[in-house]
CSV table of C-alpha atoms in Angstrom, one decimal:
chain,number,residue,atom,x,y,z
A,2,UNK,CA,-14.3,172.2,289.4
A,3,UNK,CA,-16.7,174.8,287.3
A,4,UNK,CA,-13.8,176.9,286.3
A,5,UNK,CA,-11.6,173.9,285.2
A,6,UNK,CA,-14.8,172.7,283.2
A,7,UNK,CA,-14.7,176.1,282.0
A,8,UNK,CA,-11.3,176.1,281.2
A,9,UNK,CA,-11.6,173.2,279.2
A,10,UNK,CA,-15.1,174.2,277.0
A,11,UNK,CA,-12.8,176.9,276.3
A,12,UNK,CA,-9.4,175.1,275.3
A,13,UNK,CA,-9.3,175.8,271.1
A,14,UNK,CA,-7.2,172.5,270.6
A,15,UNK,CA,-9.6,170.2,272.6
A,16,UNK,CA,-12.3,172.7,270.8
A,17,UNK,CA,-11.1,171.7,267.4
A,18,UNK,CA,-10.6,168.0,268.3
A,19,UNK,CA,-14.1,167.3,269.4
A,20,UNK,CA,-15.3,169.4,266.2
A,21,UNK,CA,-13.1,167.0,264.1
A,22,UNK,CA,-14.5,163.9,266.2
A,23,UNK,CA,-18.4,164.8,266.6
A,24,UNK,CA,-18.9,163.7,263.0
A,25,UNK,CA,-16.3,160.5,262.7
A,26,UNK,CA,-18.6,160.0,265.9
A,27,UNK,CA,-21.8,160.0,264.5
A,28,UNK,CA,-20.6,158.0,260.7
A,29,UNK,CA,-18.7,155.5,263.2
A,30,UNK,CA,-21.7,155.1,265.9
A,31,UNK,CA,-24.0,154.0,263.2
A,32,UNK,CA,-21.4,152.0,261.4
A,33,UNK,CA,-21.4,150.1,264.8
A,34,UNK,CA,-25.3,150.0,265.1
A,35,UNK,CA,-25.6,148.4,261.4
A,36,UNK,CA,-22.8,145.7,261.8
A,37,UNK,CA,-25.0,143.4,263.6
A,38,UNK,CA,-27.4,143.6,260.7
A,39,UNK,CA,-24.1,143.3,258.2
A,40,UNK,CA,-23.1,140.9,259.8
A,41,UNK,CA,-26.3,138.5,259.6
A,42,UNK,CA,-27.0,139.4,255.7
A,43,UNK,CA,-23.5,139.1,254.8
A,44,UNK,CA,-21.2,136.0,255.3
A,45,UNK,CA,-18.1,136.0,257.5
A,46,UNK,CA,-16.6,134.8,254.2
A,47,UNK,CA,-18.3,138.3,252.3
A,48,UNK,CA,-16.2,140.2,255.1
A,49,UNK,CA,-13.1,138.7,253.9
A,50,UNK,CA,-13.1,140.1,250.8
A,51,UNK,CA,-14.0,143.0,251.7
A,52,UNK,CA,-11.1,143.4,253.7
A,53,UNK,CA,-8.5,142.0,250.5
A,54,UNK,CA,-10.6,144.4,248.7
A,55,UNK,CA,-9.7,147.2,250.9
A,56,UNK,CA,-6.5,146.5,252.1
A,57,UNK,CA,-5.1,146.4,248.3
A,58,UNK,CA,-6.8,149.3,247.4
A,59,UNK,CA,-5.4,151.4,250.7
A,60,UNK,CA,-2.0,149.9,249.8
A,61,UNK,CA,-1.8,151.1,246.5
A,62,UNK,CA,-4.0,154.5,246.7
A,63,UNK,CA,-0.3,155.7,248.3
A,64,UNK,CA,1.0,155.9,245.1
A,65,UNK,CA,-2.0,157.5,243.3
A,66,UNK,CA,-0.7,160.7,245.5
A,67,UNK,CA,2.4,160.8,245.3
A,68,UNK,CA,1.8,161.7,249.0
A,69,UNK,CA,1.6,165.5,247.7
A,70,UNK,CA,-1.4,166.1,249.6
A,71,UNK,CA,0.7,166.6,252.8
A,72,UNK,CA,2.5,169.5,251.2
A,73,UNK,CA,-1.2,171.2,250.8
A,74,UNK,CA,-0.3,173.1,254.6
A,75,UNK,CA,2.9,174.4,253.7
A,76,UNK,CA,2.4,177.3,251.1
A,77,UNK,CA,1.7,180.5,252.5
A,78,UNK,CA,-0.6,181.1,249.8
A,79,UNK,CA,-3.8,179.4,249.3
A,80,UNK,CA,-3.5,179.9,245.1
A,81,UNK,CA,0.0,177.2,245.4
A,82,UNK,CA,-1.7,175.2,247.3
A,83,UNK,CA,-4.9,174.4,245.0
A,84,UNK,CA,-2.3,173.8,242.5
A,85,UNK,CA,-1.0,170.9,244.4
A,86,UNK,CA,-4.1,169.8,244.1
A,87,UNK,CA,-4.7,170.0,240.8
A,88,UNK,CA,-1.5,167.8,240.5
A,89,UNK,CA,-2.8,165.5,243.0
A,90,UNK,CA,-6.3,165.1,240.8
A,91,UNK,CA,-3.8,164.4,237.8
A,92,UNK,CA,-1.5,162.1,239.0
A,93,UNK,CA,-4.5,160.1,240.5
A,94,UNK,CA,-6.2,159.7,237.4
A,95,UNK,CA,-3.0,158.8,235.5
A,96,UNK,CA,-1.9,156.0,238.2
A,97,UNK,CA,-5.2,154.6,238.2
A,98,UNK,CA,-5.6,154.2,234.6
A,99,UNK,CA,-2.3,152.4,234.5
A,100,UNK,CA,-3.8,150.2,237.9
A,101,UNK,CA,-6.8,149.0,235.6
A,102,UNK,CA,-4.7,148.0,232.6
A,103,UNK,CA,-2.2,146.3,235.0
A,104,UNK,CA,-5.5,144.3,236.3
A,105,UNK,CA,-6.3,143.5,232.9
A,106,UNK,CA,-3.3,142.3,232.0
A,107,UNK,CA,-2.9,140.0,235.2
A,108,UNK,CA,-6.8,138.6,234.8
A,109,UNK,CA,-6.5,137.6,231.3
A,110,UNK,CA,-3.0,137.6,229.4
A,111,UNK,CA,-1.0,136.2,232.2
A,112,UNK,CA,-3.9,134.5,234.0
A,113,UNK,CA,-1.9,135.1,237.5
A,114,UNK,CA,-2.8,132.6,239.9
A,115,UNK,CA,-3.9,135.0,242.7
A,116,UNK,CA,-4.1,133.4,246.5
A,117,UNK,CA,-5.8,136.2,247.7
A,118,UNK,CA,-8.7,136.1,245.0
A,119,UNK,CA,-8.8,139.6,244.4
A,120,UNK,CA,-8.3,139.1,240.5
A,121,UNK,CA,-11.3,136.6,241.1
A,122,UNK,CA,-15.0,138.2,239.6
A,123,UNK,CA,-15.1,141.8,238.1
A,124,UNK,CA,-14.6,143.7,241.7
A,125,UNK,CA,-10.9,144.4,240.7
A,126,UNK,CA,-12.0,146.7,238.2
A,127,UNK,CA,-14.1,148.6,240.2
A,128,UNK,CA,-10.2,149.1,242.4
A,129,UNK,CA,-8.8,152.0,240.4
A,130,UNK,CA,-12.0,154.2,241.0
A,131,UNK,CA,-12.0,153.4,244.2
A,132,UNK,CA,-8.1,155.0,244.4
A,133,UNK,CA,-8.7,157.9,242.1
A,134,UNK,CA,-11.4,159.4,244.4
A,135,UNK,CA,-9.4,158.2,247.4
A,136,UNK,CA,-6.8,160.6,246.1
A,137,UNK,CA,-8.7,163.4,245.6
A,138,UNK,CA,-10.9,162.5,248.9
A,139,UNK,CA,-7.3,163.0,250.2
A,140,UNK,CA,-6.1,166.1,248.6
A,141,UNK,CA,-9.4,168.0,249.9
A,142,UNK,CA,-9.8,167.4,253.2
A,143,UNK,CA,-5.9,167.8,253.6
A,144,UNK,CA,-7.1,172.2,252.0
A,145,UNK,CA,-9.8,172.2,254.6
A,146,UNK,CA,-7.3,171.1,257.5
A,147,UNK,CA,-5.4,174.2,256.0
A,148,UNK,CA,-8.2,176.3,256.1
A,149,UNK,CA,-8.6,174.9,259.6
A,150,UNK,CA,-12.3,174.0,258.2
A,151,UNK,CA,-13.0,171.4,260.8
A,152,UNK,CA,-17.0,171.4,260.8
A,153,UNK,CA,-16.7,170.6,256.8
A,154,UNK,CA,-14.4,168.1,257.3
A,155,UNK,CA,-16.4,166.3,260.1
A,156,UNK,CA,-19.6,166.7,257.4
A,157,UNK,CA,-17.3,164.9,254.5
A,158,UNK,CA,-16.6,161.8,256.4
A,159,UNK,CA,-19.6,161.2,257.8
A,160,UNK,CA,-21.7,161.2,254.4
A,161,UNK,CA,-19.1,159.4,253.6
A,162,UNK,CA,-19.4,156.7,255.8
A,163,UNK,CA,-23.4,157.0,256.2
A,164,UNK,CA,-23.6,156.8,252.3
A,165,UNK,CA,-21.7,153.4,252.2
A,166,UNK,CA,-23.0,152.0,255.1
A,167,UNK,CA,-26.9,152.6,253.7
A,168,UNK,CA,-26.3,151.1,250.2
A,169,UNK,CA,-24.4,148.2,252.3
A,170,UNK,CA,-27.9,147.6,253.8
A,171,UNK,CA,-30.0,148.0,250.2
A,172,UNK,CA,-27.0,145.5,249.0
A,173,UNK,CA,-27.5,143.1,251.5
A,174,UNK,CA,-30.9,142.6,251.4
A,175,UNK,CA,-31.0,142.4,247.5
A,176,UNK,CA,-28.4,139.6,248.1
A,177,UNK,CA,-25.3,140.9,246.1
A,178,UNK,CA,-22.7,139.1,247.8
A,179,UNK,CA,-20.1,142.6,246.6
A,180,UNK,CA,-22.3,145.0,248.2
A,181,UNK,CA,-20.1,146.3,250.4
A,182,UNK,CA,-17.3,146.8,248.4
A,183,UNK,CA,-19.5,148.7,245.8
A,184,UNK,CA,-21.0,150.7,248.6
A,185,UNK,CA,-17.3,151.4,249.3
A,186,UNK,CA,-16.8,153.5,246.3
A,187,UNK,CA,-20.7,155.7,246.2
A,188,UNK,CA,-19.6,156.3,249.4
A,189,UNK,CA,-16.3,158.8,248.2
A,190,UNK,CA,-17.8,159.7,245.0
A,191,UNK,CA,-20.5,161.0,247.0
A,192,UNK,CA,-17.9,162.7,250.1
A,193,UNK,CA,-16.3,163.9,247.2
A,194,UNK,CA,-19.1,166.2,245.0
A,195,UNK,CA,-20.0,167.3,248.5
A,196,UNK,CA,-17.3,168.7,249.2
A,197,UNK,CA,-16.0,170.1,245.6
A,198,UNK,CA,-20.2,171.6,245.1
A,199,UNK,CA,-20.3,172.8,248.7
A,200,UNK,CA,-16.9,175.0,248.3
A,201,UNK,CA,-17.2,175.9,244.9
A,202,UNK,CA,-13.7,174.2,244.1
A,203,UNK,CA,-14.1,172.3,240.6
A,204,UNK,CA,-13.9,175.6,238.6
A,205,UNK,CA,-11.6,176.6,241.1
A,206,UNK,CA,-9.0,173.8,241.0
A,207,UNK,CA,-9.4,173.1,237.4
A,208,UNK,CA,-8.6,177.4,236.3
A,209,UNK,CA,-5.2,177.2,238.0
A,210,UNK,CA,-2.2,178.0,235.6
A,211,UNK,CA,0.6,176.4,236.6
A,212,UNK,CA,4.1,173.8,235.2
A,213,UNK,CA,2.6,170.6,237.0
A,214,UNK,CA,5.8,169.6,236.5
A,215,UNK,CA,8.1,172.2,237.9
A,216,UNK,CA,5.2,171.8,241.1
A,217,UNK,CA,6.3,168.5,241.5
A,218,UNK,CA,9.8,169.2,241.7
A,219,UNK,CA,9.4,171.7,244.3
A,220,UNK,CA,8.1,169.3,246.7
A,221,UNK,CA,9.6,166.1,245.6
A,222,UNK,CA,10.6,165.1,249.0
A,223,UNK,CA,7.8,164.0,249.4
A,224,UNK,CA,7.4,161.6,247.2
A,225,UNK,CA,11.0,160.8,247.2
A,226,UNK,CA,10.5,159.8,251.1
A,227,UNK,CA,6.7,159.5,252.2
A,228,UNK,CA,5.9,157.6,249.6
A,229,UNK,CA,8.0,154.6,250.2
A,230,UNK,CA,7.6,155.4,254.4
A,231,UNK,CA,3.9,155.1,254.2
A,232,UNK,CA,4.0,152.2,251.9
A,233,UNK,CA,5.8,150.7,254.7
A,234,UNK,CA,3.2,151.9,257.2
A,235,UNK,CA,0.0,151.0,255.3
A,236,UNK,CA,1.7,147.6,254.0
A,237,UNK,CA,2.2,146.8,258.5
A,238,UNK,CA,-1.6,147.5,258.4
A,239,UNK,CA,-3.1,146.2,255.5
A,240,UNK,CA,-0.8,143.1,254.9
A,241,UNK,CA,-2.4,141.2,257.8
A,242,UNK,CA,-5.5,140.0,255.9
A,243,UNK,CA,-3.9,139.6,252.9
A,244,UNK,CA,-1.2,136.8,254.6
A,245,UNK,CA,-4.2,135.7,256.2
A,246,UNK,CA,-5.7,134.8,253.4
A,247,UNK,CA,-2.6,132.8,252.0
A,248,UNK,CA,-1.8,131.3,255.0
A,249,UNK,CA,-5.1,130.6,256.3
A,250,UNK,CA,-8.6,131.3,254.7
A,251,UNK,CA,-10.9,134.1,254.0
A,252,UNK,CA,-12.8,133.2,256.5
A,253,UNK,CA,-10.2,133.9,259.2
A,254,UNK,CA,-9.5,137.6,257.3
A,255,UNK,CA,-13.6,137.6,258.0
A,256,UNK,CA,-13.4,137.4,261.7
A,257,UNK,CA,-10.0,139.4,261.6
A,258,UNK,CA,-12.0,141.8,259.7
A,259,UNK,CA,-14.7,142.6,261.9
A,260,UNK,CA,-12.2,142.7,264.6
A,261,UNK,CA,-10.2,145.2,263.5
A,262,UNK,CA,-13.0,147.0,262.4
A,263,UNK,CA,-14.6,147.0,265.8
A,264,UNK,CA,-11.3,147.9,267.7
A,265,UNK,CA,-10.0,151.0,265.5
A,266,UNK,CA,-13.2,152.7,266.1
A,267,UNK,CA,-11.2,155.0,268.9
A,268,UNK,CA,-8.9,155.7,266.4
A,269,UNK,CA,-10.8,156.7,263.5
A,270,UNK,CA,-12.8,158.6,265.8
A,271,UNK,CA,-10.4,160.7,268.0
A,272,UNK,CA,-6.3,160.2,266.2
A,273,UNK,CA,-7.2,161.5,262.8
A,274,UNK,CA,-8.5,164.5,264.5
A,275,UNK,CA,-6.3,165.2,267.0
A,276,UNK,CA,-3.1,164.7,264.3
A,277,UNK,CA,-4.9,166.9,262.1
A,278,UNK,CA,-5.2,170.0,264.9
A,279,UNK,CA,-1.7,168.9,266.5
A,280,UNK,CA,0.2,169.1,263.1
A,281,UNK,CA,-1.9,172.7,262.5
A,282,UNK,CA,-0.6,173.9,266.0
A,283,UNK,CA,2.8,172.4,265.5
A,284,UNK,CA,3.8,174.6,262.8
A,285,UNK,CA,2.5,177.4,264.2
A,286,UNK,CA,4.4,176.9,267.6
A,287,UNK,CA,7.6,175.9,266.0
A,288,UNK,CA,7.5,179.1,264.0
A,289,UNK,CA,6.7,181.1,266.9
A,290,UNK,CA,9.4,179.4,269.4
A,291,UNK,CA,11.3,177.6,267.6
A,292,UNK,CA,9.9,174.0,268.9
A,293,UNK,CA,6.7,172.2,270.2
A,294,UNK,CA,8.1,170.4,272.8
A,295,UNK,CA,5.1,171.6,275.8
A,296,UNK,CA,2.3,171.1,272.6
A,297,UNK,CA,3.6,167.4,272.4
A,298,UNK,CA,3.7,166.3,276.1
A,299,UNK,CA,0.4,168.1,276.8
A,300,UNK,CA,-0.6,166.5,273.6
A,301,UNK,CA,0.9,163.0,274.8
A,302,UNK,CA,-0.7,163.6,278.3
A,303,UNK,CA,-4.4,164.1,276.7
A,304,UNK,CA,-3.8,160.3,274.5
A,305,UNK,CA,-3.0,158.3,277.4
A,306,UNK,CA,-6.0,159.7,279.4
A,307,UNK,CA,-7.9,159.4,276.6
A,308,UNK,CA,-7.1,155.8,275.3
A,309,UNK,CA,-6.1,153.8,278.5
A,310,UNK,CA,-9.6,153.2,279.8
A,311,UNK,CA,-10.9,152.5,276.8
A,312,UNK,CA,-8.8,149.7,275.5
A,313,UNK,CA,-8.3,148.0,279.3
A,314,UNK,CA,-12.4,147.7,278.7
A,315,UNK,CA,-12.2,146.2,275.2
A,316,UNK,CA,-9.3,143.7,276.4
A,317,UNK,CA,-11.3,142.5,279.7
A,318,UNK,CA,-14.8,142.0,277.9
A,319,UNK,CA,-14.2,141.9,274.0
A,320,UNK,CA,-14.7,138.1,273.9
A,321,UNK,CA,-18.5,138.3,275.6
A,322,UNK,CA,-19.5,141.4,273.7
A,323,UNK,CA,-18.7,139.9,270.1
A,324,UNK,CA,-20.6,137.1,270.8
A,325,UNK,CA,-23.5,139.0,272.4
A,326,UNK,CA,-23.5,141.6,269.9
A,327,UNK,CA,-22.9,139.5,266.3
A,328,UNK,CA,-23.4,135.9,267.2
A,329,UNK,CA,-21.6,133.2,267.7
A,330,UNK,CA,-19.5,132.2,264.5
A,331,UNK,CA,-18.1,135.3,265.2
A,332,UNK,CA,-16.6,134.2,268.6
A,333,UNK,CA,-12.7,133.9,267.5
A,334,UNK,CA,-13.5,137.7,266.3
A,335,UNK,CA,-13.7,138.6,270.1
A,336,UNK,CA,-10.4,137.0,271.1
A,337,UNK,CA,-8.3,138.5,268.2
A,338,UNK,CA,-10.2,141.5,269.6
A,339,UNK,CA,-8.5,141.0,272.9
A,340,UNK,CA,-4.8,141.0,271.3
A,341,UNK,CA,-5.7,144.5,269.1
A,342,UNK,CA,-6.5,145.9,271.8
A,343,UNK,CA,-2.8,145.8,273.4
A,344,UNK,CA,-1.2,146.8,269.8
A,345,UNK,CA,-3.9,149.8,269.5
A,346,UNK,CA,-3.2,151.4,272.5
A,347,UNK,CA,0.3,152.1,271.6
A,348,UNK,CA,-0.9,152.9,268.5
A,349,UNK,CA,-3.3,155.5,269.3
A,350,UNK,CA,-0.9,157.4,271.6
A,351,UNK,CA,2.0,157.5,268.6
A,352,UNK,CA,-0.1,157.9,265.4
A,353,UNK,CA,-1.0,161.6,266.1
A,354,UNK,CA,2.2,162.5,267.2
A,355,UNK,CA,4.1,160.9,264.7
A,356,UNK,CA,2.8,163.9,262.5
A,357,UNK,CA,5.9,166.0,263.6
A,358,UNK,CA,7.9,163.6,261.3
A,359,UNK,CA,6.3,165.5,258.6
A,360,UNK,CA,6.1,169.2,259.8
A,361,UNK,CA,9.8,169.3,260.4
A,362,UNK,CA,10.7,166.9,257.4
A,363,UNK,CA,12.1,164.3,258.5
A,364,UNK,CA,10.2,162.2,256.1
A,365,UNK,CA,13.6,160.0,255.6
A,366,UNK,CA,13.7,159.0,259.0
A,367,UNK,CA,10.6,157.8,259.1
A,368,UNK,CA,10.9,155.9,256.2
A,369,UNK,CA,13.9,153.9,257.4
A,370,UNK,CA,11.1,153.4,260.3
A,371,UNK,CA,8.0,152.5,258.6
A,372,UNK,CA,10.4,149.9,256.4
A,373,UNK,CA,11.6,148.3,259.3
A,374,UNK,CA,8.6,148.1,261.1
A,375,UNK,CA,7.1,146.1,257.9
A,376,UNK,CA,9.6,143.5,257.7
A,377,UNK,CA,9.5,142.7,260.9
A,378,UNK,CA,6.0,142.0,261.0
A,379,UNK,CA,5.6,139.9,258.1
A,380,UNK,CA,8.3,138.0,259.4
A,381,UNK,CA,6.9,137.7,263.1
A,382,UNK,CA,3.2,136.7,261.3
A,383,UNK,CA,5.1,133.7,259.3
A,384,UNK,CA,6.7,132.6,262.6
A,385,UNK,CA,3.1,132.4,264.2
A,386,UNK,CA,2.7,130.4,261.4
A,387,UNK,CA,5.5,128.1,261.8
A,388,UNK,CA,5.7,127.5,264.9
A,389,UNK,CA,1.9,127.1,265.9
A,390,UNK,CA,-0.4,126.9,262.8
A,391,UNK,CA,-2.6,129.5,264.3
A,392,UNK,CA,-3.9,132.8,263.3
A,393,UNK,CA,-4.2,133.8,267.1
A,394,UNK,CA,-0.4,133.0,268.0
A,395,UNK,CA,0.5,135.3,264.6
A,396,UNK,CA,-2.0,138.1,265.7
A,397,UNK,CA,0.1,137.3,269.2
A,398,UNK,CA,3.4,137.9,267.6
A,399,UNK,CA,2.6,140.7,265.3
A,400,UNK,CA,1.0,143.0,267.9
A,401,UNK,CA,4.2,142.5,270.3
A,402,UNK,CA,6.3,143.7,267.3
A,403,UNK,CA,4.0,146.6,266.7
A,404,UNK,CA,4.1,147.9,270.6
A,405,UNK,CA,7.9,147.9,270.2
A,406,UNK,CA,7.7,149.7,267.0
A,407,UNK,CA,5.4,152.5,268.4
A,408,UNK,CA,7.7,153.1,271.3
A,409,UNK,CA,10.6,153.8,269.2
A,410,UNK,CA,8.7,156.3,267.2
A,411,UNK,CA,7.4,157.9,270.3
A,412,UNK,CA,10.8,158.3,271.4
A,413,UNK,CA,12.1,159.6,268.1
A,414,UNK,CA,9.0,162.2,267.7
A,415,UNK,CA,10.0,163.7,271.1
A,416,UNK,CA,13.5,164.7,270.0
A,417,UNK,CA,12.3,166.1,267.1
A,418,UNK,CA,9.4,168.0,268.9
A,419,UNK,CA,12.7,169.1,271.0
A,420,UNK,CA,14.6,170.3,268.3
A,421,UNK,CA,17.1,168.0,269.5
């Protein structure tokens, strides 16, 4: 038992997973310790728009990349890859500047009747800051994964969190009702200088010579594919609370909200950073052999140990604990708690693995995928809907579309792990 301890203390990829996790650990244990506080200064209606807030912003901060940043690994030298991000940093900025005149033009030429009532007050301006230092957020932490800089990634995203999550707090108790979107953005323009002071990049970045341009072309797949793909994935994500919202009321994309919040917490915490070291040791494998079919079924075998208890605890007892911990307006929270739970399970077993799609690019694939994947669950929300009036039975619906969606990509990963 001491050796296999040993063995494993030892292991580099479970060495770089927990380096990755021990900060998302740390930002996401006291994001948990401060959301009974959030959620007693803040309104289950405040919550809601904070998640339309977010979930726009997520959607459309694809763009502001052109998903470039996952060509950032695949240079052999480090000089091309700043350079990609130098085009990143200009492409962001450009995008967003044509986001805030879009926003304008919606809020008070065309005065655009907006269900969602993100147009509503002035926090739709602050939206294309937010995406410009999501992109370049992004674009640096995808270099560190190259440098295989772990430890400066788990530092980034913790201030990150810690920063939002502290002026959250100040917000609340000054009683601005936006708090925690603003605290949204000081929180990545803060991740961001740390980051760019602590690696000496700005001069860096900003010196390189290159035809941003001709750059772009080189790696245009990306954009060409990814793009539209991960629109696809982010819009199966994101578009929940924002049909909520039309369907139902902000104060059901509240206790969604908190929900989801609350349930992803093994996933921000463990996927990101296992993709991050699986897609490293991917490439280097399939250069080496050829493949990674061993890396991914040892990889797949780790997930399901990892995840299975986990979730079977937060479907059993998620009801009790969201009423114990937040109160009880927040008890419907607990039950759509229960059905994430299933859906996440899947999810965190695929997500890491699904990086393969990009290290042997087969971006169109996934695509065709991602697309797929969306329609269906916008259609299988509606028909909760439709049939039953009821958020719970469109949760219900939604989640069973996304377990079948998952299995098909972990199928599909596999044969291209094989090489097949």
């Amino acid at each position: 038992m001491r050796e296999k301890l040993k063995e494993l203390a030892q292991n580099k990829f479970l060495k770089n997973v927990s380096t990755l996790a021990f900060g998302t650990i740390i930002s996401q244990a006291i994001v948990v310790l401060s959301s009974p506080l959030l959620t007693r200064i803040f309104t289950v209606e405040d919550f809601g728009v904070l998640q339309i807030f977010t979930s726009i912003t997520v959607f459309f901060a694809v763009i502001s990349t052109g998903r470039y940043e996952l060509a950032i690994g695949l240079p052999k030298e480090d000089d091309d890859a700043l350079k990609i991000i130098k085009l990143i940093i200009f492409l962001g900025f450009a995008i967003s500047i044509f986001y805030f005149i879009i926003i304008f033009v919606l809020k008070f030429f065309l005065k655009y009747e907006d269900y969602t009532r993100f147009l509503v007050g002035n926090n739709a301006y602050v939206a294309p800051i937010y995406i410009f230092f999501i992109a370049i957020f992004s674009a640096l932490s995808y270099w560190n994964q190259r440098k295989k800089k772990y430890k400066l990634i788990t530092y980034s995203n913790a201030i990150q969190v810690i920063s939002a999550t502290f002026f959250s707090i100040v917000f609340g108790f000054l009683g601005f009702h936006e708090g925690m979107i603003w605290s949204l953005v000081i929180g990545i323009i803060v991740a961001c200088l740390y980051i760019l002071i602590k690696e000496n990049l700005i001069l860096v970045i900003w010196t390189q010579k290159n035809n941003l341009l001709a750059l772009a072309k080189v790696y245009k797949s990306f954009p060409r594919y990814m793009i539209f793909s991960d629109l696809s994935l982010t819009a199966s994500q994101q578009f929940i609370p924002l049909i909520f919202s039309v369907l139902y009321s902000n104060t059901i994309v509240g206790l969604y909200s908190l929900a989801n919040r609350m349930l992803r917490l093994p996933n921000i915490v463990l996927t990101s950073s296992i993709a991050n070291v699986f897609r490293n040791d991917a490439i280097d494998e399939i250069r080496n052999k050829g493949n990674c079919e061993e890396l991914y079924i040892s990889t797949f075998k780790k997930l399901i140990f990892m995840s299975l208890p986990i979730y079977i605890l937060v479907f059993i007892f998620s009801p009790i604990i969201f009423i114990l911990i937040f109160g009880v307006k927040w008890e419907l929270a607990g039950y759509f708690a229960r059905v994430l739970s299933t859906m996440l399970l899947f999810e965190f077993v695929a997500t890491p693995l699904n990086t393969i799609f990009y290290v042997r690019e087969k971006q169109k694939i996934f695509m065709r995928l991602q697309v797929l994947n969306a329609v269906l669950g916008g259609i299988l929300i509606y028909l909760g809907y439709n049939l039953f009036n009821d958020a719970l039975y469109s949760l219900i619906f939604f989640s069973a579309g996304s377990i079948i969606f998952n299995l098909i990509l972990l199928f599909k990963s596999y044969t291209i792990a094989k090489n097949v």
